[in-house]
Amino acid sequence: MREMLQKVLQEALEKQKILKSLDEIIIEIPKNASNGDYSSNIAMQLSKELHKNPREIALTLQEQIKNDQIEKIEIAGPGFLNFFIKKDYLFDNINTIIEQKENYGKSSIGANQKWNIEFVSANPTGILHLGHARGASYGDSLARLLEFAGYSVTREYYINDAGNQIHNLELSIIGRYEELCGRESTLPENGYHGKEIIDIALDLKNEYGIEGINENIVKQKGLEYLLGKIRKDLADFRVSFDIWSSEKSIYENGLVENVKQDLIKNEYTYEEDGALWIKTTLFGDSKDRVIVKADGSNTYLLPDIAYHKDKFSRGYDKLINVFGADHHGYIARLKAALSMIGEDPDKLNVQILQMVRLVRGKEEIKMSKRTGNAVSINELVEEVGLNATRYFFAARSIDTQMDFDLELATKQSNDNPVYYIEYAYARICSILSEYHEKEPVFKFETIHSSYAIGLLQKMYEFRNIVEVAAKKQAPHMIVNYVYDLATLFHTFYAHEKVLTDDSKYTNERIHLIEATAIVIKNALTLIGVKAREKM
């Protein structure tokens, strides 16, 4: 409908020798229904260009527009064109939704472009906690949304299984192993102290006894255990990955050394204080960066450059990285380095994940009651449920800090937004299960109320919301949409009966609410929430 109105306005402008692209013609939905179904400010946009009063321009356009789908056009305020559309398209859409089911709302705007989303990528040195949960929720919801909008999406997890953190993991496990064997031990200064480290050490003792381990066994056992737990926790969180990339393999394939030599060859490096630096300031970074320290070890940046070169070599049109808030300063140096190796830095989009606080009412919860450490994904899901966890994380834009309120998330009332939406869906399912006389409707003749029309208009908007949310990489827009849709359904249901003695009246409303349930379910699926048929 927006596209139709854009074309209608474009044709009217062409008659006056005014050429405008469709993108320049803005069509919006007025907040107040009395201002029509759609509105455009094109007359005000043209006022300076044509040196005319916008109402005069609007009047000319109003007179020239002829379209069977437009009931009337009103001019409002300084020159808004308000369009009142015949409602046939809304009624036709009921059957469209029911026919398309889980495909309703899908778009092709992505044109099958290849996008790679790398998210979570937590070091395999412990279990996944609150911040990881927010990143997992965002990355997965974004991937679902982009696929629904026609993009070809690869979900990727980068495993930091090389470097100093893995060495500290080995030493931490060995320290716990020695303790379990009754020998004195010292944990490394930057070691890991989670319960899972003790569990790994106990497994080693049970399998190899008190004398049978070496560093290779410890490393392999530690990585297998922790990565296995990470994979399971993410799968339980409804998050899956297509590719698990290994930092170790980047080294083994010679990619790190190749990148270093290319940087040297192209004179992007220099030595100072025994370290090897790259000239990232040439490409907008605030200062140059070390890639090889004075002791000969690599900084994190060098293998990361190699890793991104590998990702680009796989032919992606766009790379999205979801980084924690502490990585904000890392973006400029990484993009500068990509320019040095001949890649387009604009193809990399970094989303920064802001901090999340866990609260119960007004009280902040920092530690797990069970372990004394940070609260894990599993503990959070155990307390509030998987649907509520996924919903609440998806509800806020990731560039804003958020409070995750356990008290609100566990409420079995309409105060809890996810409960409110689930209840709308379950209520529809309950009604549909009672009605067994559904017949096709070719013309809807009994639906007239503003409550039903509002519901129909909101469902009609779904594909547009999907497209806008995908373009903005903003899954939280889907959350806002489905909450509004549930609100409109509850309002409709409060004012109109569905099951009555009038078979035509009832049958039309059965179609209406069935379509509503489909759209609610499709929207919830995009944010990893499973619609519940019973509450």
XYZ file of C-alpha atoms in Angstrom:
535
model
C 0.000 0.000 0.000
C 2.877 2.390 0.756
C 4.446 1.522 -2.608
C 1.133 2.077 -4.382
C 0.739 5.514 -2.792
C 4.342 6.419 -3.625
C 3.730 5.531 -7.277
C 0.428 7.431 -7.351
C 2.152 10.548 -5.986
C 5.108 10.093 -8.330
C 2.761 10.003 -11.345
C 0.919 13.117 -10.119
C 4.248 14.942 -9.743
C 5.409 13.872 -13.208
C 2.328 15.526 -14.683
C 3.741 18.772 -13.266
C 7.235 17.993 -14.635
C 8.523 17.273 -11.113
C 10.735 14.200 -10.995
C 11.115 12.416 -7.656
C 12.329 8.920 -6.861
C 10.070 6.665 -4.815
C 12.529 6.869 -1.912
C 12.041 10.637 -1.771
C 8.276 10.294 -1.351
C 7.645 9.557 2.325
C 4.487 7.691 3.298
C 3.708 7.295 6.999
C 0.928 5.886 9.139
C -0.687 8.669 11.211
C -0.840 8.124 14.962
C -4.382 9.487 14.979
C -6.790 7.404 12.871
C -8.849 10.522 12.107
C -5.931 11.633 9.921
C -6.420 8.719 7.558
C -4.732 5.389 6.960
C -1.602 6.904 5.402
C -0.137 10.370 5.176
C 2.530 12.200 3.138
C 4.368 15.482 3.693
C 5.475 15.703 0.046
C 3.780 19.086 -0.430
C 5.820 20.602 2.395
C 8.997 19.003 1.012
C 8.369 20.716 -2.333
C 7.430 24.117 -0.920
C 10.916 25.662 -1.083
C 11.773 24.008 -4.370
C 8.596 25.280 -6.109
C 8.314 28.571 -4.150
C 4.678 27.792 -3.440
C 2.466 27.431 -0.399
C 2.412 23.724 0.571
C -1.381 23.669 0.830
C -1.578 24.946 -2.751
C 0.748 22.120 -3.871
C -1.284 19.598 -1.864
C -4.530 20.801 -3.479
C -3.081 20.327 -6.985
C -1.932 16.802 -6.128
C -5.285 15.984 -4.537
C -7.096 16.953 -7.731
C -4.828 14.910 -9.974
C -4.804 11.634 -8.027
C -7.304 9.055 -9.203
C -7.147 5.519 -7.835
C -9.893 2.969 -7.157
C -8.327 1.900 -3.866
C -8.342 5.419 -2.415
C -11.647 6.349 -0.799
C -10.741 10.006 -0.248
C -7.811 12.372 0.262
C -7.908 15.194 2.820
C -5.495 18.085 3.241
C -4.605 18.778 6.849
C -2.495 21.279 8.792
C 0.209 23.047 6.795
C -0.214 20.687 3.834
C -0.297 17.030 4.821
C -1.992 14.731 2.312
C -4.059 12.240 4.310
C -5.194 9.130 2.438
C -8.264 7.140 3.424
C -8.061 3.716 1.810
C -10.921 1.356 0.995
C -10.726 -1.530 3.423
C -10.888 -4.327 0.837
C -7.110 -4.793 0.923
C -7.238 -5.402 4.695
C -9.949 -8.031 4.375
C -8.169 -9.721 1.468
C -5.097 -9.909 3.671
C -6.890 -12.157 6.189
C -6.990 -15.004 3.686
C -3.457 -14.189 2.520
C -2.158 -14.654 6.070
C -4.036 -17.914 6.540
C -2.759 -19.255 3.212
C 0.870 -18.242 3.777
C 0.980 -19.210 7.470
C 4.641 -19.256 8.676
C 5.709 -17.503 5.457
C 3.505 -14.470 6.024
C 5.641 -11.358 6.422
C 8.635 -12.753 4.547
C 10.446 -10.332 2.274
C 12.985 -10.502 -0.536
C 14.756 -7.200 0.188
C 17.898 -9.101 1.172
C 18.205 -10.343 -2.419
C 20.039 -13.418 -1.070
C 23.088 -11.333 -0.105
C 25.593 -13.349 1.919
C 25.927 -11.976 5.455
C 28.052 -13.399 8.243
C 27.139 -12.740 11.890
C 29.772 -13.555 14.483
C 28.412 -13.422 18.009
C 28.930 -14.732 21.542
C 32.505 -16.011 20.804
C 33.170 -16.285 24.551
C 36.600 -17.625 25.491
C 36.328 -21.362 26.291
C 37.571 -20.776 29.823
C 34.287 -20.880 31.729
C 30.518 -21.030 31.432
C 28.236 -18.510 29.711
C 26.888 -15.695 31.850
C 24.418 -12.811 31.630
C 26.298 -10.695 29.057
C 26.765 -13.732 26.827
C 23.010 -14.390 27.049
C 22.209 -10.913 25.767
C 24.695 -11.287 22.910
C 23.360 -14.742 22.041
C 19.789 -13.471 22.022
C 20.634 -10.488 19.817
C 22.791 -12.407 17.331
C 20.288 -15.219 16.932
C 17.281 -12.873 16.651
C 19.121 -10.781 14.067
C 20.001 -13.894 12.039
C 16.374 -15.079 12.111
C 15.160 -11.619 11.093
C 17.634 -11.236 8.225
C 16.814 -14.684 6.859
C 13.094 -13.827 7.000
C 13.891 -10.662 5.017
C 15.661 -12.576 2.255
C 19.328 -12.526 3.274
C 21.564 -15.607 3.213
C 22.953 -15.712 6.756
C 25.875 -17.610 8.271
C 26.071 -17.743 12.071
C 29.648 -18.006 13.304
C 31.350 -18.549 16.665
C 35.076 -17.725 16.935
C 36.860 -19.948 19.439
C 39.888 -18.328 21.107
C 41.686 -21.632 21.613
C 45.214 -20.270 21.310
C 47.193 -17.721 23.293
C 47.713 -16.792 26.892
C 44.160 -17.380 28.142
C 44.365 -21.037 27.113
C 47.733 -21.365 28.831
C 46.198 -19.923 32.004
C 43.309 -22.390 31.638
C 45.805 -25.277 31.535
C 47.610 -23.990 34.631
C 44.290 -23.484 36.460
C 43.184 -27.061 35.755
C 46.604 -28.436 36.718
C 46.476 -26.454 39.962
C 43.094 -27.953 40.875
C 44.255 -31.402 39.775
C 47.290 -31.175 42.063
C 45.044 -30.145 44.954
C 42.765 -33.137 44.346
C 45.830 -35.396 44.306
C 46.834 -34.100 47.729
C 49.781 -32.064 46.543
C 50.555 -28.373 47.094
C 49.724 -26.146 44.132
C 49.440 -22.504 43.156
C 46.850 -21.146 40.764
C 48.150 -18.624 38.183
C 47.616 -14.943 38.940
C 45.201 -14.600 35.997
C 43.767 -18.087 36.404
C 40.192 -19.305 36.345
C 38.357 -20.199 39.533
C 34.939 -21.462 38.439
C 33.446 -24.712 39.693
C 33.798 -26.109 36.178
C 37.618 -26.018 36.525
C 37.368 -28.307 39.570
C 34.982 -30.591 37.639
C 37.513 -30.912 34.792
C 40.344 -31.650 37.245
C 38.217 -34.311 38.948
C 37.470 -35.947 35.580
C 41.211 -36.010 34.838
C 42.000 -37.580 38.202
C 39.310 -40.223 37.742
C 40.480 -41.028 34.210
C 44.273 -40.802 34.543
C 44.953 -41.239 38.254
C 47.369 -39.047 40.173
C 50.414 -39.270 37.867
C 49.082 -39.633 34.348
C 48.550 -36.170 32.846
C 50.552 -33.722 30.760
C 49.794 -30.281 29.345
C 48.414 -31.591 26.040
C 45.954 -33.867 27.832
C 44.920 -30.993 30.113
C 44.384 -28.587 27.221
C 42.394 -31.100 25.168
C 40.248 -32.144 28.119
C 39.639 -28.561 29.212
C 38.624 -27.346 25.758
C 36.433 -30.375 25.060
C 34.621 -29.996 28.382
C 34.093 -26.235 28.239
C 33.230 -26.054 24.532
C 30.837 -28.960 24.971
C 29.118 -27.097 27.786
C 28.999 -23.856 25.773
C 27.493 -25.677 22.765
C 24.845 -27.360 24.933
C 23.963 -24.183 26.824
C 23.517 -22.288 23.548
C 21.449 -25.076 21.983
C 19.228 -25.085 25.087
C 18.924 -21.311 24.612
C 17.596 -21.906 21.044
C 20.827 -20.636 19.498
C 22.763 -22.568 16.869
C 25.842 -21.839 14.768
C 26.748 -22.853 11.225
C 30.492 -22.454 11.727
C 32.743 -22.813 14.764
C 36.042 -21.170 13.745
C 39.243 -21.899 15.644
C 42.009 -19.411 16.378
C 44.396 -22.358 16.625
C 43.532 -23.418 13.064
C 44.212 -19.875 11.832
C 47.765 -20.301 13.117
C 48.129 -23.864 11.850
C 47.044 -22.886 8.328
C 49.740 -20.219 8.195
C 47.232 -17.367 7.872
C 48.659 -15.381 10.797
C 52.216 -15.501 9.462
C 51.019 -14.666 5.930
C 49.179 -11.577 7.137
C 52.183 -10.428 9.146
C 54.473 -10.808 6.137
C 52.017 -8.938 3.894
C 51.902 -6.043 6.363
C 55.696 -5.932 6.464
C 55.995 -6.209 2.664
C 53.555 -3.328 2.115
C 55.499 -1.143 4.587
C 52.684 -0.862 7.093
C 54.950 -1.919 9.976
C 57.890 -0.582 11.975
C 59.878 -1.730 14.987
C 60.074 0.230 18.209
C 61.155 -0.836 21.713
C 61.667 -4.349 20.395
C 58.000 -4.673 19.289
C 56.444 -4.748 15.814
C 53.879 -2.007 15.239
C 51.374 -1.364 12.440
C 50.531 2.147 11.200
C 46.819 2.163 11.928
C 46.890 5.962 12.278
C 47.177 6.099 8.465
C 43.567 4.861 8.368
C 41.949 6.894 11.124
C 42.982 5.087 14.311
C 43.940 7.245 17.298
C 47.395 5.627 17.591
C 49.500 2.874 16.041
C 49.157 -0.642 17.435
C 51.520 -3.427 18.444
C 51.006 -6.759 16.674
C 54.105 -8.574 17.981
C 55.351 -7.828 21.507
C 59.003 -7.463 22.494
C 58.980 -11.038 23.867
C 57.992 -12.350 20.414
C 54.393 -13.230 21.266
C 51.531 -11.884 19.165
C 48.927 -9.485 20.442
C 45.279 -10.414 19.966
C 45.065 -8.040 16.964
C 47.317 -10.017 14.601
C 45.357 -13.335 14.565
C 42.155 -11.303 14.498
C 43.265 -9.598 11.274
C 44.037 -13.028 9.803
C 40.663 -14.345 10.945
C 38.790 -11.486 9.267
C 40.817 -11.930 6.082
C 39.709 -15.558 6.095
C 36.075 -14.504 6.528
C 36.315 -12.057 3.621
C 37.871 -14.776 1.454
C 34.667 -16.790 1.844
C 32.759 -14.260 -0.267
C 30.484 -12.528 2.228
C 28.842 -9.262 1.222
C 28.708 -8.104 4.842
C 30.305 -9.062 8.140
C 28.561 -8.273 11.430
C 30.473 -8.639 14.684
C 28.666 -8.430 18.017
C 31.193 -7.106 20.551
C 30.939 -6.383 24.262
C 30.983 -2.786 25.526
C 34.651 -3.121 26.531
C 35.585 -3.602 22.841
C 34.356 -0.193 21.664
C 37.880 1.141 21.213
C 38.865 -1.943 19.215
C 36.709 -1.098 16.183
C 38.908 1.654 14.715
C 42.121 -0.391 14.859
C 40.426 -3.459 13.324
C 38.917 -1.455 10.458
C 42.253 0.284 9.859
C 43.979 -3.101 9.701
C 41.398 -4.373 7.196
C 42.238 -1.439 4.913
C 45.914 -2.428 5.136
C 45.220 -5.953 3.876
C 43.124 -4.713 0.959
C 39.644 -5.318 2.360
C 36.769 -2.839 2.448
C 36.298 -1.800 6.117
C 32.775 -0.565 5.353
C 31.730 -4.179 4.800
C 32.332 -4.782 8.510
C 29.604 -3.607 10.845
C 30.296 -3.875 14.575
C 27.363 -3.921 16.979
C 28.323 -2.986 20.535
C 26.507 -4.853 23.263
C 25.883 -2.645 26.282
C 25.881 -3.895 29.859
C 22.960 -5.696 31.459
C 22.108 -5.591 35.178
C 20.120 -8.322 36.835
C 17.623 -6.894 39.322
C 14.758 -8.111 41.445
C 12.532 -5.102 41.868
C 15.011 -2.433 42.957
C 17.703 -4.780 44.243
C 20.656 -5.557 41.980
C 21.783 -9.195 41.859
C 25.464 -9.592 41.065
C 26.274 -13.115 42.114
C 24.785 -16.568 41.809
C 23.394 -17.907 45.099
C 24.469 -21.361 44.008
C 28.115 -20.753 43.076
C 28.998 -17.262 44.276
C 29.984 -16.363 40.700
C 28.202 -14.372 38.006
C 24.711 -15.690 37.175
C 24.811 -18.174 34.283
C 22.437 -18.493 31.323
C 21.154 -21.775 32.755
C 20.330 -20.279 36.157
C 18.514 -17.347 34.548
C 16.416 -19.616 32.318
C 15.724 -21.934 35.240
C 14.253 -19.056 37.241
C 12.260 -17.105 34.637
C 11.752 -19.557 31.757
C 13.259 -19.637 28.292
C 10.529 -17.614 26.565
C 10.737 -14.782 29.078
C 14.536 -14.745 28.942
C 14.639 -14.533 25.154
C 11.848 -11.929 25.073
C 13.331 -9.594 27.679
C 16.786 -9.629 26.081
C 15.289 -8.969 22.642
C 13.063 -6.158 23.905
C 15.766 -3.502 24.168
C 18.132 -2.093 21.567
C 21.572 -3.548 22.278
C 23.201 -0.103 22.281
C 21.343 0.780 25.497
C 22.092 -0.533 28.970
C 19.275 -2.616 30.377
C 17.934 -3.917 33.663
C 16.638 -7.479 33.505
C 13.932 -7.526 36.183
C 13.433 -11.046 37.553
C 10.352 -9.954 39.474
C 8.615 -8.654 36.335
C 9.780 -11.570 34.140
C 8.227 -14.143 36.470
C 4.884 -12.382 37.000
C 1.859 -14.337 35.802
C -0.092 -11.202 34.942
C -0.569 -8.648 32.180
C 2.164 -6.509 33.757
C 4.610 -9.005 32.275
C 4.764 -8.230 28.530
C 5.704 -11.743 27.426
C 2.879 -13.232 29.497
C 0.524 -10.647 27.966
C 1.471 -11.709 24.424
C 1.465 -15.432 25.202
C -1.982 -15.073 26.743
C -3.326 -13.429 23.561
C -2.029 -16.324 21.466
C -3.255 -19.003 23.897
C -6.695 -17.360 24.096
C -7.030 -17.484 20.295
C -5.918 -21.123 20.230
C -8.525 -21.956 22.865
C -11.314 -20.331 20.824
C -10.198 -22.033 17.604
C -10.165 -25.412 19.348
C -13.828 -24.920 20.305
C -14.992 -24.012 16.802
C -15.301 -26.817 14.258
C -17.505 -25.240 11.587
C -15.026 -22.965 9.804
C -15.893 -22.293 6.176
C -14.090 -20.221 3.520
C -14.887 -16.496 3.463
C -14.709 -14.823 0.052
C -16.157 -11.509 1.115
C -16.044 -10.102 4.644
C -19.255 -8.205 5.306
C -19.777 -8.079 9.079
C -16.437 -6.665 10.285
C -16.746 -2.910 10.718
C -15.585 -1.873 14.197
C -12.544 0.320 14.743
C -11.149 -2.406 17.031
C -11.161 -4.997 14.234
C -9.887 -2.524 11.622
C -7.025 -1.506 13.914
C -6.077 -5.156 14.298
C -6.210 -5.692 10.524
C -4.070 -2.631 9.850
C -1.434 -3.782 12.335
C -1.251 -7.233 10.712
C -0.932 -5.613 7.298
C 2.116 -3.673 8.558
C 4.075 -6.822 9.455
C 6.164 -7.201 6.301
C 7.081 -3.524 6.376
C 8.179 -3.823 10.018
C 10.275 -6.871 9.124
C 12.000 -4.959 6.317
C 12.700 -1.857 8.413
C 13.949 -3.915 11.379
C 16.228 -5.936 9.086
C 17.682 -2.816 7.456
C 18.325 -1.275 10.869
C 19.543 -4.592 12.357
C 17.084 -3.937 15.173
C 15.195 -7.060 16.371
C 13.701 -5.036 19.234
C 11.355 -3.463 16.657
C 9.728 -6.884 16.257
C 9.189 -7.022 20.033
C 7.488 -3.626 19.994
C 5.349 -4.719 17.048
C 4.121 -7.993 18.528
C 3.309 -6.325 21.865
C 1.205 -3.719 20.031
C -0.499 -6.465 18.025
C -1.366 -8.391 21.202
C -2.714 -5.168 22.749
C -4.972 -4.587 19.755
C -6.231 -8.161 19.973
C -7.014 -7.871 23.699
C -8.863 -4.604 23.015
C -10.821 -6.166 20.157
C -11.708 -9.193 22.275
C -12.874 -6.991 25.157
C -15.339 -5.211 22.872
C -16.553 -7.911 20.479
C -17.778 -11.453 20.873
C -16.269 -14.035 18.572
C -18.459 -17.100 19.099
C -22.157 -16.247 18.582
C -25.329 -17.808 17.165
C -24.790 -15.892 13.917
C -22.727 -18.300 11.797
C -21.615 -15.704 9.215
C -20.583 -13.207 11.894
C -18.721 -15.891 13.877
C -17.033 -17.448 10.843
C -15.598 -14.097 9.725
C -14.177 -13.443 13.180
C -12.708 -16.937 13.387
C -10.756 -16.078 10.243
C -9.732 -12.758 11.752
C -8.380 -14.230 14.984
C -6.748 -17.176 13.207
C -4.809 -14.670 11.085
C -3.909 -12.757 14.247
C -2.495 -15.903 15.865
C -0.359 -16.628 12.789
C 1.197 -13.155 12.831
C 1.841 -13.280 16.586
C 3.539 -16.657 16.197
C 5.638 -15.501 13.226
C 6.797 -12.412 15.109
C 7.665 -14.370 18.249
C 9.612 -16.917 16.197
C 11.853 -14.110 14.930
C 12.996 -13.393 18.490
C 13.357 -17.034 19.532
C 10.144 -17.234 21.559
C 7.858 -20.254 21.125
C 4.172 -19.369 21.092
C 2.308 -21.399 23.710
C -1.130 -22.786 22.834
C -2.027 -23.317 26.490
C -1.229 -21.239 29.569
